[in-house]
Amino acid sequence: IGRSVRFYQSTGSTMDDAAEWACAGAEEGAVVVAETQTASRGRLGRRWISDEGNLYFSVLFRPEIDALPLLSPLAGVAVVRSIRQVAGLYPSIKWPNDITIGGLKVAGILAESAMSGSLIQQAVVGIGVNVALDVSTDAEIAATATSLNELAEPQVDRSELLRRILQHMDALYLDVRRGRSPIPEWRRWLDTLGQRVTVTHHGTSNVGLAEDIDDLGNLMLRTDEGELLTLTAGDITLRAA
Ligand code: BTN
């Protein structure tokens, strides 16, 4: 991962750049990095602030079908390990894959894939890390997000952080291809288990206990009626109940 890298001072979204580059024959592990994005996106169609000073990049995969659900957890583990090493901070993961410190979001992960029939053509994993984000300009952001440089002393070296994340992704992806899943380590960083949560799914809300995750990273929610629901990340928002 990271043998081929494209850097843009400004682009729409590195998700689109990586997907287009994939169609033009980019090798697996190709990386697109941008200083700013004008059309960046988060999960569930949400916005993602893309001002200068933070880290925005996407990585191209051509995974076997079994590995597809593991790409996002793998990226989460790589980000947590790297923040620990480079910033000396101790992040958690909020299911499905928000990287948080003290309950505030420092990084987000977005996985998108394109299929042709039952074959995966490509998968793009995009990562945004708040390194120098100024959260004070927006009350909503200030209440939900933070950035590494607000918490870390000395300030974080962005290129070192990127290098580490790519190294860890590379090692974890090799593990996956050898049959070793990132899920056990990912589960260790999850702070959602054992909590009462509200899960909103296609407009309906379920309150229950976040009981466990399964081998693919799906959340198993025990509802107040005693039913065990298995929830996939895609179409869900989760908050403390
Ligand atoms: C989320 O938490 O909702 C996921 C946020 C993902 C943001 C990254 S920044 C690099 C890549 N390009 C995008 O447009 N989105 C991802």
Coordinates of N, CA, C and O and ligand atoms in Angstrom, one line a residue, residues 12-16 32 37 39-50 55-58 97-99 105 107-112 124-129, ligand 1:
G12 N -12.1 17.4 -5.7 CA -13.5 17.2 -5.3 C -13.5 16.3 -4.0 O -13.7 16.7 -2.9
S13 N -13.3 15.0 -4.3 CA -13.2 14.0 -3.2 C -12.2 12.9 -3.6 O -12.2 12.4 -4.8
T14 N -11.3 12.6 -2.7 CA -10.3 11.5 -3.0 C -11.0 10.2 -3.3 O -10.4 9.3 -3.9
M15 N -12.2 10.0 -2.8 CA -13.0 8.8 -3.1 C -13.2 8.7 -4.6 O -13.0 7.6 -5.2
D16 N -13.6 9.8 -5.2 CA -13.8 9.7 -6.7 C -12.5 9.6 -7.4 O -12.4 8.9 -8.4
V32 N -4.6 8.1 -2.9 CA -4.8 9.5 -3.3 C -4.9 10.4 -2.0 O -5.7 10.1 -1.2
Q37 N -10.5 19.3 0.0 CA -11.5 18.7 -0.9 C -12.7 19.6 -0.9 O -13.1 20.2 0.1
A39 N -15.7 18.5 -2.4 CA -17.0 17.8 -2.4 C -16.8 16.5 -1.6 O -17.2 15.4 -2.0
S40 N -16.2 16.7 -0.4 CA -15.9 15.5 0.4 C -17.2 15.0 1.1 O -18.1 15.7 1.3
R41 N -17.2 13.7 1.3 CA -18.4 13.1 1.9 C -18.0 12.2 3.1 O -16.9 11.6 3.1
G42 N -19.0 12.1 4.0 CA -18.8 11.1 5.1 C -19.9 10.0 5.0 O -20.5 9.9 3.9
R43 N -20.0 9.2 6.0 CA -21.0 8.1 5.9 C -22.4 8.7 5.9 O -22.6 9.8 6.4
L44 N -23.3 8.0 5.3 CA -24.7 8.4 5.3 C -24.9 9.7 4.6 O -25.8 10.5 5.0
G45 N -24.0 10.0 3.6 CA -24.2 11.2 2.9 C -23.9 12.5 3.7 O -24.2 13.6 3.2
R46 N -23.3 12.3 4.9 CA -23.0 13.5 5.6 C -21.8 14.3 5.1 O -21.0 13.7 4.4
R47 N -21.7 15.5 5.5 CA -20.5 16.3 5.1 C -19.3 16.0 5.9 O -19.4 15.5 7.0
W48 N -18.1 16.3 5.4 CA -16.9 16.1 6.1 C -16.1 17.4 5.9 O -15.7 17.6 4.7
I49 N -15.8 18.1 6.9 CA -15.0 19.4 6.7 C -13.6 19.0 6.1 O -13.0 18.1 6.5
S50 N -13.3 19.8 5.0 CA -12.0 19.5 4.3 C -11.2 20.7 4.1 O -10.7 21.0 3.0
L55 N -5.8 15.5 7.5 CA -5.3 14.5 6.6 C -6.6 13.9 5.9 O -7.5 13.5 6.5
Y56 N -6.5 13.9 4.6 CA -7.6 13.3 3.7 C -7.0 12.4 2.7 O -6.2 12.9 1.9
F57 N -7.3 11.1 2.7 CA -6.8 10.3 1.7 C -7.7 9.0 1.5 O -8.5 8.7 2.3
S58 N -7.5 8.4 0.3 CA -8.2 7.2 0.0 C -7.3 6.1 -0.5 O -6.3 6.5 -1.2
N97 N -17.5 3.0 13.0 CA -16.1 3.2 12.8 C -15.7 4.7 12.9 O -14.8 5.2 12.2
D98 N -16.2 5.3 13.9 CA -15.8 6.7 14.3 C -14.6 6.5 15.2 O -14.7 5.8 16.2
I99 N -13.5 7.2 15.0 CA -12.4 7.2 15.9 C -12.5 8.4 16.8 O -12.6 9.5 16.3
K105 N -15.0 13.1 18.1 CA -14.5 12.4 16.9 C -13.2 13.1 16.4 O -13.1 14.3 16.2
A107 N -11.4 11.1 13.8 CA -11.2 10.6 12.5 C -12.4 9.8 12.0 O -13.1 9.3 12.9
G108 N -12.6 9.8 10.7 CA -13.7 9.0 10.1 C -13.3 8.2 9.0 O -12.2 8.5 8.3
I109 N -14.0 7.1 8.7 CA -13.6 6.1 7.7 C -14.8 5.9 6.8 O -15.9 5.7 7.3
L110 N -14.6 5.9 5.5 CA -15.7 5.6 4.6 C -15.2 4.6 3.6 O -14.2 4.8 3.0
A111 N -16.0 3.5 3.5 CA -15.6 2.4 2.5 C -16.7 2.4 1.5 O -17.9 2.3 1.8
E112 N -16.3 2.4 0.2 CA -17.2 2.3 -0.9 C -16.7 1.2 -1.9 O -15.5 1.1 -2.1
V124 N -12.8 1.3 -2.3 CA -12.0 2.5 -1.9 C -12.3 2.8 -0.4 O -13.4 2.8 0.0
V125 N -11.2 2.8 0.3 CA -11.4 3.2 1.8 C -10.8 4.6 2.0 O -9.6 4.8 1.7
G126 N -11.7 5.5 2.4 CA -11.3 6.9 2.6 C -11.1 7.2 4.1 O -12.0 6.8 4.9
I127 N -10.1 7.9 4.4 CA -9.9 8.3 5.8 C -9.7 9.8 6.0 O -8.9 10.4 5.2
G128 N -10.3 10.3 6.9 CA -10.1 11.7 7.2 C -9.7 11.8 8.7 O -10.4 11.3 9.6
V129 N -8.6 12.5 9.0 CA -8.1 12.6 10.4 C -8.0 14.1 10.7 O -7.4 14.9 9.9
Ligands
BTN1 C1 -17.4 9.5 8.3 O1 -17.0 9.4 9.5 O2 -18.5 9.8 8.0 C2 -16.4 9.2 7.2 C3 -15.6 10.4 6.8 C4 -14.6 10.1 5.7 C5 -13.9 11.3 5.2 C6 -12.8 11.0 4.2 S1 -11.7 12.3 3.9 C7 -10.9 11.4 2.6 C8 -12.1 10.7 1.9 N1 -12.7 11.6 0.9 C9 -13.9 11.8 1.1 O3 -14.7 12.5 0.4 N2 -14.3 11.2 2.3 C10 -13.2 10.5 2.8

